[in-house]
Amino acid sequence: MVYKFEAVPWGLKTVWYFQELKDSVPQILTIVNKKKFDAIIMPIFPSNIEREGNINDFIKHSYLKSELEVKSDDIQKLHFLISNLSLSDQNKEQRKKNREILKQEIQFAAYLGVPSIIINSNSDPNKLAKFIRKMSIKYFIDFNTFVLDVDITKDWNKYNQIRQELQFNIPILLRLKKEMTTKNEQRKWLSENIRFVHLNQELFSMNDQGAPKLDDVYNQFLTSYFPFENYISISAKSPQIDLADYRQYMIHLFKNQQPLSEQANLASEFFDELQIPLQPYKDNLNSTTYEVFEQDKIKYDLYEDACRKYLKNVKKTEINILMAGAGRGGILERVIFAAQGAKCKTKIVALEKNPYAYMTLMFQKKRQKQWKDVEIILDDLKSWQTELKFDLIVSELLGSFGDNELSPECLQWAQKFLQPDAVSIPCDSISYCVPVSCPQLHAKVKKSYGYDSSYVVHFQKYYTIHDIQKCMQFKHPDFNNENQLAQEQNLIFECKQDLLIHGMAGYFTSKLYEEIELSTHPNNSTPDMYSWFPIYFPFEKPVNIIKKQKLKFTIKRVNNEEGVWYEWFNQVLSEDDQILDNSRIHNENGKKQIIEIK
C-alpha cells in the first residue's frame, strides 16, 4: 500500500529531525516546507568539527549565521538540538569547556526565540537540573522551552529526578526504540509532558509496495499519543534520504484511528479540566447543567429499565412512587414511561426543591398528556411532610464519588416516607480509589482552588497502577441504620514499579435494581455514559515511590450540622510496613471544601 494524502488532519504535526545538515538552513526550510512538514529539529553546530569553546569558534561554524537568513515565521519552525556534551565529565577542564559550549548554544537559541531547546539527558540529573535552572534565570528562558531528550526504555527515573529538582514537568522528546518497554511503562510515559515522540528511520520496515510501515507495538503507542496534539519527529539514516513517505505513513495511521463515539466526543471538551464538584442540595442547578446531563441517554435508559423491572416483579395492586429530586424531569419522564406498562395502579409524586426547575416541571405537566396525573411538589426531602407512604423511591443524587452529593443523607431523610418493604432505585453506592500519576493536571491544581479541594476530572494524560480498591459503601433504604455517614477508610496499595503519585482517582458503582447498574469503575464502566467523570483527591506534595514500597491512603468522611467533608492523607510504607514518609492532612476540618447542608 502506498499512502498519498494532501490534507493534514487537524492535531497531527510532523517534524523532520536532522542529525546533521548537508545544506544551508534556508535550503533545508524550503525542502521541509515543500514536503509539508510542520517543523524541523536541527543541531546548532556540526558534530564533526573540534570545538574550541570560544565565541569566535561558534560564530564561524554555527549552521545558522543570523536570524535574517530565514523568514521570521520560520524561526518558530526551528527546534534546536543542543550538542551532546556531558556536564559530568570526569576531566574538570573538559567539563568546564562543555559547559561553556552548551551555554553559547543555549544563549543563541534564546536570542533567536526558538520554541524548543532540546538537551541530552546524559549528564548527572542534579547537575543538569541546576544547569537548566541557571540558564533559565540568566537568559530569561521559560522552563517550558527546554526539552529533555530521553529514551523510553531506560530514562524515566532520571527524568523524574530532574523534574523534581526543577519542581517543573519539563517537556520531553521521547525516543522509541527497537526493543520497546512494557505496556505499563509505555502508559506511564504517556502521562508525562511529551512534546515530541521520536522515530528513527531504522524502526520502519517496507510493505510489499515499498512504502514504509511500523510494527503494531509502535502503532499502538502512537495511536495512544495522537489525542495529545503534539509532534511526531522522524530522523533519517543520512541527510540525503527523503522522509516524505514516512510523513505520509503518519497521516495514514492518524486517519485510521477508531473514531470517538458521539457521547465520548461530547465529553472530550472536558479532558483534564479541573471542575469543582456540584452541590445540588445547597445550590440550584441552572438550566444548562440540566440540559447537559439530559443528553446522557444511556443513564436514562438504565433508570427506565430498572423501574420497568421493579414494576414487573412487584406483587401489589397499587404502587406509590416518589421521584426525589426531579430536576427538569429527565428521569421522571422515564418513570412515567415505565409506569404506563405496569399491571398495577401507580401514583407518582415528584419532589423538587429548585423553584425554577419546578416551573419547568409544571410547564411539562400542562404540555405532556402522560404527565397529567403526576403530583409535583416544591419542597425538599429534609423539610417535606406527608401522610403518604411510598413503595418505590427513585432518585439521582449520586456524585463522582458516589456519596459526595449527600445521597446517603438525603435518602435517610426520605425513609420516613417509605413503606417497610419499600425499594430504592438506586439501592446502593460504592466508591473506589486508586493512586494516579498526572503531573500536568497536578500543576493546574495550584492555580485553581489548591490541594485541599477535590475536583471532578475527565482524566486524559494520567497513569494508574490498576490496583483499584473499594472505599465506602452505602445501602438504600437503610432501615437498620447500617450506613455510617461518618467513616474512615485505610487503603494500602503495593507499587509494582517506580512511580510519582500526584493523588487519588475516585470512581463509583451504583446498583439501580437487581443486576442493572451504573458504573464509572475503570474495569467495568457503563459504556458511553458521561454524566459522571472521576473525582480527584490531589496530594500537595507528589509521592515518589519505588517498586515494592506501599502507599497507604487514608480518607475520612466527616459530618456535622453544617455539612459533610472529606479529609485525606498518605503514608509511604516499606515492604515490611515501616513508615518512610507521610503527608499532611488535606482539607482538615473542612477548612477549604465542605458539602453544605442548609
Coordinates of C-alpha atoms in Angstrom, one line a residue:
M1 CA 0.0 0.0 0.0
V2 CA 1.3 3.4 -1.0
Y3 CA 0.0 6.4 1.1
K4 CA -0.9 9.7 -0.6
F5 CA -2.6 12.4 1.4
E6 CA -2.7 16.1 0.6
A7 CA -4.7 17.4 3.6
V8 CA -3.1 17.0 7.0
P9 CA -5.6 16.1 9.7
W10 CA -6.0 18.6 12.5
G11 CA -3.9 17.8 15.5
L12 CA -1.1 15.9 13.7
K13 CA 2.3 17.7 13.5
T14 CA 5.2 16.1 11.8
V15 CA 8.8 17.2 12.3
W16 CA 11.9 16.4 10.2
Y17 CA 14.7 15.6 12.6
F18 CA 18.2 16.4 11.1
Q19 CA 21.2 14.9 12.9
E20 CA 23.5 16.8 10.5
L21 CA 22.8 19.4 7.8
K22 CA 24.1 18.9 4.3
D23 CA 22.5 22.2 3.0
S24 CA 22.1 25.7 4.5
V25 CA 19.2 26.3 6.9
P26 CA 17.2 28.3 4.3
Q27 CA 17.6 25.5 1.8
I28 CA 16.5 22.9 4.4
L29 CA 13.5 25.0 5.3
T30 CA 12.5 25.2 1.6
I31 CA 12.7 21.4 1.3
V32 CA 10.8 20.8 4.6
N33 CA 8.0 23.3 3.7
K34 CA 7.7 21.8 0.2
K35 CA 7.3 18.3 1.8
K36 CA 4.7 19.8 4.2
F37 CA 6.5 19.0 7.4
D38 CA 5.4 21.3 10.2
A39 CA 8.8 21.9 11.7
I40 CA 12.4 20.7 11.9
I41 CA 14.7 19.6 14.7
M42 CA 18.3 20.6 13.9
P43 CA 21.7 20.8 15.6
I44 CA 23.2 24.3 16.0
F45 CA 26.8 23.2 15.4
P46 CA 28.3 20.5 13.2
S47 CA 29.4 17.4 15.2
N48 CA 32.5 16.7 13.1
I49 CA 34.3 20.0 14.0
E50 CA 36.5 20.1 17.0
R51 CA 35.1 22.6 19.5
E52 CA 37.4 25.2 21.0
G53 CA 34.8 26.6 23.3
N54 CA 35.3 30.3 22.4
I55 CA 32.7 32.5 20.8
N56 CA 34.7 33.1 17.6
D57 CA 34.7 29.3 17.0
F58 CA 30.9 29.3 17.5
I59 CA 30.4 32.3 15.1
K60 CA 32.5 30.7 12.4
H61 CA 30.9 27.2 12.3
S62 CA 27.3 27.7 13.5
Y63 CA 24.8 26.3 10.9
L64 CA 22.6 29.4 11.2
K65 CA 24.6 32.6 10.8
S66 CA 21.8 35.1 11.5
E67 CA 18.0 35.2 12.0
L68 CA 18.0 37.3 8.9
E69 CA 18.8 34.2 6.8
V70 CA 15.3 32.9 7.3
K71 CA 11.8 34.4 7.4
S72 CA 10.6 35.4 10.9
D73 CA 7.7 32.9 10.7
D74 CA 10.2 30.1 10.0
I75 CA 12.1 30.8 13.3
Q76 CA 9.1 29.2 15.1
K77 CA 9.6 26.0 13.0
L78 CA 13.2 25.6 14.3
H79 CA 13.7 23.4 17.3
F80 CA 17.3 23.4 18.3
L81 CA 19.2 20.3 19.3
I82 CA 22.0 21.2 21.8
S83 CA 25.3 19.4 21.4
N84 CA 25.6 16.1 23.1
L85 CA 28.2 17.1 25.7
S86 CA 28.3 15.9 29.3
L87 CA 28.2 18.2 32.4
S88 CA 29.5 15.2 34.4
D89 CA 32.8 14.6 32.5
Q90 CA 35.5 13.4 35.0
N91 CA 38.0 15.8 33.5
K92 CA 37.5 19.2 35.1
E93 CA 38.8 21.2 32.2
Q94 CA 36.6 19.2 29.7
R95 CA 33.6 19.8 32.0
K96 CA 34.3 23.5 32.0
K97 CA 34.7 23.6 28.2
N98 CA 31.5 21.5 27.7
R99 CA 29.6 23.9 30.0
E100 CA 30.8 26.9 28.0
I101 CA 29.9 25.4 24.7
L102 CA 26.4 24.5 25.9
K103 CA 25.9 27.9 27.3
Q104 CA 26.8 29.5 24.0
E105 CA 24.3 27.4 22.1
I106 CA 21.5 28.0 24.6
Q107 CA 22.2 31.7 24.6
F108 CA 22.0 31.8 20.8
A109 CA 18.7 29.8 20.9
A110 CA 17.3 32.3 23.4
Y111 CA 18.5 35.2 21.2
L112 CA 16.6 33.8 18.3
G113 CA 13.5 32.9 20.4
V114 CA 13.1 29.3 19.0
P115 CA 10.3 27.3 20.6
S116 CA 12.4 24.4 21.9
I117 CA 15.9 23.9 23.2
I118 CA 16.5 20.1 23.2
I119 CA 19.1 18.9 25.8
N120 CA 20.5 15.4 26.0
S121 CA 19.9 13.7 29.4
N122 CA 23.4 12.0 29.6
S123 CA 24.6 14.2 32.5
D124 CA 24.1 13.7 36.2
P125 CA 20.4 14.6 36.8
N126 CA 21.1 17.0 39.7
K127 CA 23.8 18.8 37.8
L128 CA 21.7 19.0 34.6
A129 CA 18.7 20.4 36.6
K130 CA 20.8 23.0 38.2
F131 CA 22.3 24.0 34.8
I132 CA 18.9 24.3 33.2
R133 CA 17.7 26.4 36.1
K134 CA 20.7 28.7 35.9
M135 CA 20.3 29.1 32.1
S136 CA 16.6 29.8 32.6
I137 CA 17.3 32.6 35.1
K138 CA 20.3 34.1 33.4
Y139 CA 18.8 34.3 29.9
F140 CA 15.1 34.7 30.7
I141 CA 14.2 31.3 29.2
D142 CA 10.9 29.7 30.2
F143 CA 11.3 26.2 31.6
N144 CA 8.8 25.1 29.0
T145 CA 11.3 26.0 26.2
F146 CA 13.8 23.3 27.5
V147 CA 13.1 19.8 26.2
L148 CA 14.8 16.8 27.7
D149 CA 15.9 14.1 25.2
V150 CA 15.0 10.7 26.8
D151 CA 15.0 7.0 25.9
I152 CA 11.7 5.2 26.5
T153 CA 13.4 2.1 27.7
K154 CA 15.7 3.5 30.5
D155 CA 15.4 7.2 31.3
W156 CA 12.2 7.6 33.4
N157 CA 14.0 7.6 36.8
K158 CA 16.5 10.1 35.5
Y159 CA 13.7 12.3 34.1
N160 CA 11.7 12.0 37.3
Q161 CA 14.8 13.2 39.3
I162 CA 15.4 16.2 37.0
R163 CA 11.7 17.4 37.1
Q164 CA 11.5 17.0 40.9
E165 CA 14.7 19.0 41.3
L166 CA 13.3 21.7 39.0
Q167 CA 9.8 21.4 40.5
F168 CA 8.6 21.6 37.0
N169 CA 7.4 19.0 34.5
I170 CA 9.9 19.8 31.8
P171 CA 8.8 18.7 28.3
I172 CA 10.5 15.7 26.7
L173 CA 11.5 14.3 23.4
L174 CA 10.7 10.6 23.8
R175 CA 12.7 8.2 21.7
L176 CA 11.0 5.0 20.7
K177 CA 13.5 2.1 20.5
K178 CA 13.7 -1.3 18.7
E179 CA 13.2 -3.1 22.0
M180 CA 10.2 -1.3 23.5
T181 CA 9.5 -1.3 27.2
T182 CA 6.5 -2.9 28.9
K183 CA 2.9 -1.7 28.2
N184 CA 2.7 -0.3 31.8
E185 CA 5.9 1.6 31.3
Q186 CA 4.6 3.0 28.0
R187 CA 1.4 4.1 29.7
K188 CA 3.5 5.8 32.4
W189 CA 5.4 7.8 29.8
L190 CA 2.1 8.8 28.1
S191 CA 1.1 10.6 31.3
E192 CA 4.2 12.8 31.0
N193 CA 4.7 16.1 29.3
I194 CA 5.7 14.8 25.9
R195 CA 6.4 17.4 23.2
F196 CA 7.9 15.1 20.6
V197 CA 7.7 11.3 20.1
H198 CA 10.8 10.5 18.0
L199 CA 11.1 7.7 15.5
N200 CA 14.4 6.7 13.9
Q201 CA 14.1 5.5 10.3
E202 CA 15.5 2.2 11.4
L203 CA 12.2 1.4 13.3
F204 CA 10.4 1.3 9.9
S205 CA 10.2 -1.6 7.5
M206 CA 8.8 -1.7 4.0
N207 CA 5.5 -3.1 2.8
D208 CA 5.0 -5.0 -0.5
Q209 CA 4.7 -1.8 -2.4
G210 CA 7.9 -0.4 -1.0
A211 CA 6.2 2.1 1.3
P212 CA 7.3 2.5 5.0
K213 CA 5.3 0.9 7.8
L214 CA 5.7 0.3 11.5
D215 CA 5.1 -2.8 13.6
D216 CA 2.0 -2.9 15.8
V217 CA 3.9 -2.1 19.0
Y218 CA 4.8 1.4 17.7
N219 CA 1.4 1.9 16.0
Q220 CA -0.4 1.2 19.3
F221 CA 1.8 3.6 21.2
L222 CA 1.4 6.4 18.6
T223 CA -2.4 5.9 18.5
S224 CA -2.5 6.4 22.3
Y225 CA -0.3 9.5 21.8
F226 CA -2.2 11.1 19.0
P227 CA -5.0 12.7 21.1
F228 CA -2.5 14.9 22.9
E229 CA -1.9 17.0 19.7
N230 CA 1.9 17.1 19.9
Y231 CA 4.7 16.4 17.5
I232 CA 6.0 13.3 15.8
S233 CA 9.6 13.6 14.8
I234 CA 11.4 11.4 12.3
S235 CA 15.1 11.1 11.6
A236 CA 16.8 9.6 8.5
K237 CA 19.9 7.4 8.4
S238 CA 21.6 10.1 6.4
P239 CA 20.8 13.7 5.3
Q240 CA 20.2 12.6 1.7
I241 CA 17.2 10.5 2.5
D242 CA 13.7 11.9 1.7
L243 CA 11.3 11.4 4.6
A244 CA 8.1 12.4 2.7
D245 CA 6.8 8.9 2.5
Y246 CA 7.3 8.4 6.3
R247 CA 5.2 11.5 6.9
Q248 CA 2.5 10.0 4.7
Y249 CA 2.5 6.9 6.8
M250 CA 1.9 9.0 9.9
I251 CA -1.1 10.7 8.3
H252 CA -2.4 7.2 7.3
L253 CA -2.0 6.0 10.8
F254 CA -3.7 9.1 12.3
K255 CA -6.6 8.9 9.9
N256 CA -7.3 5.3 10.7
Q257 CA -7.8 5.8 14.4
Q258 CA -11.0 4.4 15.9
P259 CA -13.4 7.4 15.9
L260 CA -14.9 8.6 19.2
S261 CA -18.5 7.8 19.8
E262 CA -20.9 10.6 19.9
Q263 CA -21.1 10.6 23.7
A264 CA -17.3 10.4 24.0
N265 CA -16.9 13.3 21.6
L266 CA -19.3 15.4 23.7
A267 CA -17.2 14.6 26.8
S268 CA -13.8 15.3 25.1
E269 CA -14.0 19.0 25.7
F270 CA -13.6 18.4 29.4
F271 CA -10.3 16.4 29.1
D272 CA -8.0 17.2 32.0
E273 CA -10.1 20.2 33.1
L274 CA -10.5 20.7 36.8
Q275 CA -14.1 21.2 38.0
I276 CA -15.3 21.8 41.5
P277 CA -17.9 19.1 42.4
L278 CA -21.5 20.3 42.2
Q279 CA -23.5 20.9 45.4
P280 CA -27.1 20.4 44.1
Y281 CA -28.5 20.3 47.7
K282 CA -27.1 23.7 48.6
D283 CA -27.2 25.3 45.1
N284 CA -29.9 25.3 42.5
L285 CA -28.6 23.9 39.3
N286 CA -29.0 26.1 36.2
S287 CA -30.9 25.0 33.0
T288 CA -27.7 24.5 31.0
T289 CA -26.4 22.0 33.6
Y290 CA -29.6 20.0 33.5
E291 CA -29.5 20.1 29.7
V292 CA -26.0 18.6 29.6
F293 CA -27.0 15.8 31.9
E294 CA -30.2 15.1 29.9
Q295 CA -28.1 14.3 26.8
D296 CA -26.8 11.1 28.6
K297 CA -29.3 8.7 27.1
I298 CA -27.6 5.7 28.5
K299 CA -28.2 6.7 32.1
Y300 CA -31.9 7.4 31.4
D301 CA -32.4 4.1 29.6
L302 CA -31.0 2.2 32.6
Y303 CA -33.2 4.1 35.0
E304 CA -36.2 3.2 32.9
D305 CA -35.2 -0.4 32.7
A306 CA -34.8 -0.6 36.5
C307 CA -38.2 1.0 37.1
R308 CA -39.9 -1.3 34.5
K309 CA -38.3 -4.4 36.0
Y310 CA -39.4 -3.4 39.5
L311 CA -43.0 -2.8 38.4
K312 CA -43.0 -6.1 36.6
N313 CA -41.8 -8.0 39.7
V314 CA -43.9 -6.2 42.4
K315 CA -47.0 -8.1 43.6
K316 CA -49.0 -5.2 44.8
T317 CA -52.2 -3.8 43.1
E318 CA -51.3 -0.2 43.9
I319 CA -47.8 1.4 43.9
N320 CA -46.9 4.8 45.2
I321 CA -43.7 6.2 43.6
L322 CA -41.7 9.1 44.9
M323 CA -39.3 10.9 42.4
A324 CA -36.9 12.5 44.9
G325 CA -35.2 15.5 43.2
A326 CA -37.0 15.6 39.9
G327 CA -34.9 18.3 38.3
R328 CA -36.3 19.2 34.9
G329 CA -37.9 15.8 34.6
G330 CA -35.4 13.7 32.7
I331 CA -35.7 10.6 34.9
L332 CA -39.3 11.4 35.9
E333 CA -40.3 11.1 32.3
R334 CA -38.7 7.6 32.2
V335 CA -40.5 6.6 35.4
I336 CA -43.8 7.7 33.7
F337 CA -42.9 5.6 30.7
A338 CA -42.2 2.6 32.8
A339 CA -45.4 3.0 34.8
Q340 CA -47.5 3.1 31.7
G341 CA -46.8 -0.5 31.0
A342 CA -47.3 -1.7 34.6
K343 CA -50.1 -4.1 35.5
C344 CA -50.7 -2.4 38.9
K345 CA -52.1 1.1 39.5
T346 CA -49.4 3.7 40.1
K347 CA -49.4 7.1 41.8
I348 CA -46.3 9.3 41.1
V349 CA -45.3 12.2 43.2
A350 CA -42.3 14.3 42.0
L351 CA -40.5 16.4 44.6
E352 CA -38.2 19.2 43.6
K353 CA -36.6 22.0 45.7
N354 CA -35.4 24.2 42.9
P355 CA -38.2 26.7 42.2
Y356 CA -37.1 27.3 38.6
A357 CA -36.8 23.6 37.7
Y358 CA -40.2 23.2 39.4
M359 CA -41.6 25.8 36.9
T360 CA -40.3 23.6 34.1
L361 CA -41.9 20.5 35.6
M362 CA -45.3 22.3 35.8
F363 CA -44.9 23.5 32.2
Q364 CA -44.3 19.9 31.2
K365 CA -47.3 18.7 33.1
K366 CA -49.5 21.1 31.2
R367 CA -47.9 20.2 27.9
Q368 CA -47.4 16.5 28.1
K369 CA -50.6 14.3 28.3
Q370 CA -48.9 11.4 30.1
W371 CA -47.8 13.8 32.9
K372 CA -51.4 14.8 33.9
D373 CA -51.7 12.5 36.9
V374 CA -48.2 13.3 38.3
E375 CA -48.3 15.3 41.5
I376 CA -45.5 17.9 41.5
I377 CA -44.4 19.4 44.8
L378 CA -42.0 22.3 45.5
D379 CA -40.1 21.2 48.6
D380 CA -37.0 19.3 49.8
L381 CA -36.6 15.9 51.4
K382 CA -35.5 17.3 54.7
S383 CA -38.5 19.6 55.4
W384 CA -41.3 18.0 53.4
Q385 CA -44.2 16.4 55.4
T386 CA -46.7 13.9 54.0
E387 CA -49.0 11.2 55.3
L388 CA -48.5 9.2 52.1
K389 CA -46.2 6.1 52.2
F390 CA -44.2 5.1 49.1
D391 CA -43.4 1.7 47.8
L392 CA -40.7 2.9 45.4
I393 CA -38.3 5.9 45.7
V394 CA -36.4 6.9 42.6
S395 CA -33.5 9.4 42.9
E396 CA -30.4 10.6 41.1
L397 CA -28.4 12.1 43.9
L398 CA -25.1 10.5 43.0
G399 CA -21.8 12.3 42.7
S400 CA -18.5 11.4 41.1
F401 CA -17.5 9.6 44.3
G402 CA -21.0 8.1 44.7
D403 CA -21.8 9.7 48.1
N404 CA -20.2 13.2 47.6
E405 CA -23.5 15.0 46.7
L406 CA -25.2 13.9 50.0
S407 CA -27.1 10.9 48.6
P408 CA -26.8 9.0 51.9
E409 CA -28.1 11.9 53.9
C410 CA -31.0 12.8 51.5
L411 CA -32.2 9.2 51.2
Q412 CA -32.0 8.8 55.0
W413 CA -34.3 11.9 55.4
A414 CA -36.7 10.2 52.9
Q415 CA -37.0 7.0 54.8
K416 CA -39.9 8.4 56.9
F417 CA -42.0 8.4 53.7
L418 CA -41.4 4.8 52.9
Q419 CA -43.3 1.6 53.4
P420 CA -41.4 -1.1 55.4
D421 CA -40.8 -3.1 52.3
A422 CA -40.1 -0.2 50.0
V423 CA -37.4 -0.3 47.3
S424 CA -35.0 2.4 46.4
I425 CA -33.6 3.0 42.9
P426 CA -30.7 3.1 43.2
C427 CA -30.3 0.7 46.1
D428 CA -26.6 1.3 46.9
S429 CA -23.5 3.2 46.0
I430 CA -19.9 2.0 46.4
S431 CA -16.8 4.2 45.9
Y432 CA -13.4 3.1 44.8
C433 CA -9.9 4.7 44.8
V434 CA -6.6 4.2 43.0
P435 CA -3.3 6.1 43.1
V436 CA -2.9 8.3 40.0
S437 CA 0.1 9.9 38.3
C438 CA -0.9 13.0 36.4
P439 CA 1.9 15.6 36.5
Q440 CA 0.4 18.2 34.2
L441 CA -3.0 18.1 35.9
H442 CA -1.3 18.4 39.3
A443 CA 0.4 21.6 38.2
K444 CA -3.0 23.1 37.4
V445 CA -4.3 22.5 40.9
K446 CA -2.0 25.1 42.4
K447 CA -3.5 27.7 40.1
S448 CA -7.1 26.5 40.8
Y449 CA -8.6 26.1 44.3
G450 CA -5.5 24.4 45.8
Y451 CA -4.7 21.0 47.2
D452 CA -7.4 21.0 49.9
S453 CA -10.2 20.6 47.4
S454 CA -11.3 17.6 45.5
Y455 CA -12.0 18.0 41.7
V456 CA -14.1 16.4 39.1
V457 CA -11.8 15.5 36.2
H458 CA -12.2 13.7 32.9
F459 CA -8.7 12.3 33.0
Q460 CA -6.7 12.1 29.8
K461 CA -3.0 12.3 30.5
Y462 CA -2.7 10.1 33.5
Y463 CA -1.5 6.7 34.7
T464 CA -2.8 4.4 37.5
I465 CA -1.4 1.3 38.9
H466 CA -4.6 -0.6 38.2
D467 CA -4.9 -2.0 41.7
I468 CA -8.2 -0.2 42.3
Q469 CA -9.8 -0.7 45.8
K470 CA -13.2 -0.5 47.3
C471 CA -13.6 2.5 49.6
M472 CA -17.0 3.5 51.1
Q473 CA -20.4 1.8 50.7
F474 CA -24.0 2.9 51.4
K475 CA -27.2 0.9 51.1
H476 CA -30.7 2.3 50.4
P477 CA -33.1 2.2 52.1
D478 CA -31.3 1.8 55.4
F479 CA -34.0 0.8 57.9
N480 CA -31.5 -1.0 60.1
N481 CA -29.1 2.1 60.3
E482 CA -26.2 0.2 58.9
N483 CA -24.8 3.1 56.9
Q484 CA -22.0 5.0 58.6
L485 CA -22.5 8.6 57.4
A486 CA -19.1 9.4 59.1
Q487 CA -16.4 6.8 58.4
E488 CA -12.7 6.3 57.8
Q489 CA -11.1 4.0 55.2
N490 CA -7.4 3.0 55.1
L491 CA -6.3 1.6 51.7
I492 CA -2.9 0.1 51.0
F493 CA -1.5 -0.2 47.5
E494 CA 1.6 -2.1 46.7
C495 CA 3.5 -0.4 43.8
K496 CA 4.8 -2.7 41.1
Q497 CA 7.0 -0.1 39.5
D498 CA 8.7 3.2 40.3
L499 CA 6.1 6.0 40.2
L500 CA 5.5 9.6 41.1
I501 CA 1.9 9.7 42.6
H502 CA 0.0 13.0 42.4
G503 CA -3.1 12.0 44.2
M504 CA -6.0 9.5 44.1
A505 CA -8.6 9.0 41.4
G506 CA -12.1 8.1 42.7
Y507 CA -14.9 6.2 41.0
F508 CA -18.2 4.6 41.9
T509 CA -20.7 1.9 41.1
S510 CA -24.4 2.0 41.9
K511 CA -26.8 -0.8 41.6
L512 CA -30.2 0.5 40.4
Y513 CA -32.2 -2.6 40.7
E514 CA -31.2 -6.3 40.7
E515 CA -28.4 -6.6 38.0
I516 CA -29.0 -3.2 36.5
E517 CA -26.0 -1.0 37.4
L518 CA -24.4 2.4 36.8
S519 CA -20.6 2.3 36.9
T520 CA -17.6 4.6 36.4
H521 CA -15.2 1.9 37.7
P522 CA -12.4 1.6 35.0
N523 CA -12.7 -2.2 34.8
N524 CA -16.4 -2.3 34.2
S525 CA -17.6 1.2 33.4
T526 CA -21.0 1.7 31.8
P527 CA -20.3 2.2 28.0
D528 CA -20.8 5.7 26.6
M529 CA -22.2 7.1 29.9
Y530 CA -20.7 10.5 30.7
S531 CA -22.9 12.0 33.4
W532 CA -20.0 11.5 35.9
F533 CA -16.3 12.0 35.5
P534 CA -13.9 10.6 38.2
I535 CA -13.1 12.6 41.3
Y536 CA -9.5 13.6 42.0
F537 CA -8.1 14.0 45.5
P538 CA -4.7 15.7 45.0
F539 CA -1.6 15.4 47.1
E540 CA 0.1 18.8 47.7
K541 CA 3.5 17.0 47.6
P542 CA 3.8 14.3 44.9
V543 CA 4.8 11.0 46.4
N544 CA 7.9 9.5 44.9
I545 CA 7.6 5.7 45.5
I546 CA 9.8 2.9 44.3
K547 CA 8.9 -0.6 43.3
K548 CA 7.6 -2.9 46.2
Q549 CA 7.0 0.0 48.5
K550 CA 3.4 0.7 49.6
L551 CA 1.2 3.7 49.5
K552 CA -1.3 3.9 52.4
F553 CA -4.1 6.2 51.7
T554 CA -6.5 7.3 54.5
I555 CA -9.7 9.1 53.7
K556 CA -12.3 10.2 56.2
R557 CA -15.9 11.2 55.5
V558 CA -16.7 13.7 58.3
N559 CA -20.0 15.3 59.1
N560 CA -21.6 17.8 61.5
E561 CA -24.7 20.0 61.5
E562 CA -23.1 22.3 58.8
G563 CA -22.4 19.5 56.2
V564 CA -20.1 16.8 55.1
W565 CA -16.4 16.9 54.0
Y566 CA -13.5 14.6 53.2
E567 CA -10.1 14.6 54.8
W568 CA -7.2 12.7 53.3
F569 CA -3.5 12.0 53.7
N570 CA -1.0 9.4 52.6
Q571 CA 2.0 7.4 54.0
V572 CA 4.8 5.6 52.2
L573 CA 5.5 2.2 53.7
S574 CA 8.4 -0.1 53.3
E575 CA 7.9 -3.8 52.2
D576 CA 7.7 -4.7 56.0
D577 CA 5.2 -1.8 56.6
Q578 CA 7.6 0.7 58.2
I579 CA 6.6 4.3 57.7
L580 CA 9.1 6.0 55.4
D581 CA 7.2 9.3 54.7
N582 CA 3.8 10.9 55.3
S583 CA 1.8 13.9 54.1
R584 CA -0.2 16.5 56.0
I585 CA -3.9 16.1 56.3
H586 CA -5.6 17.7 53.3
N587 CA -8.9 19.7 53.9
E588 CA -8.6 19.2 57.7
N589 CA -11.8 20.2 59.5
G590 CA -13.3 21.0 56.1
K591 CA -11.2 24.2 56.0
K592 CA -11.4 24.5 52.2
Q593 CA -14.2 22.4 51.0
I594 CA -17.4 21.3 52.6
I595 CA -20.6 19.8 51.1
E596 CA -23.1 22.1 52.9
I597 CA -26.4 21.1 54.5
K598 CA -28.7 24.1 55.0

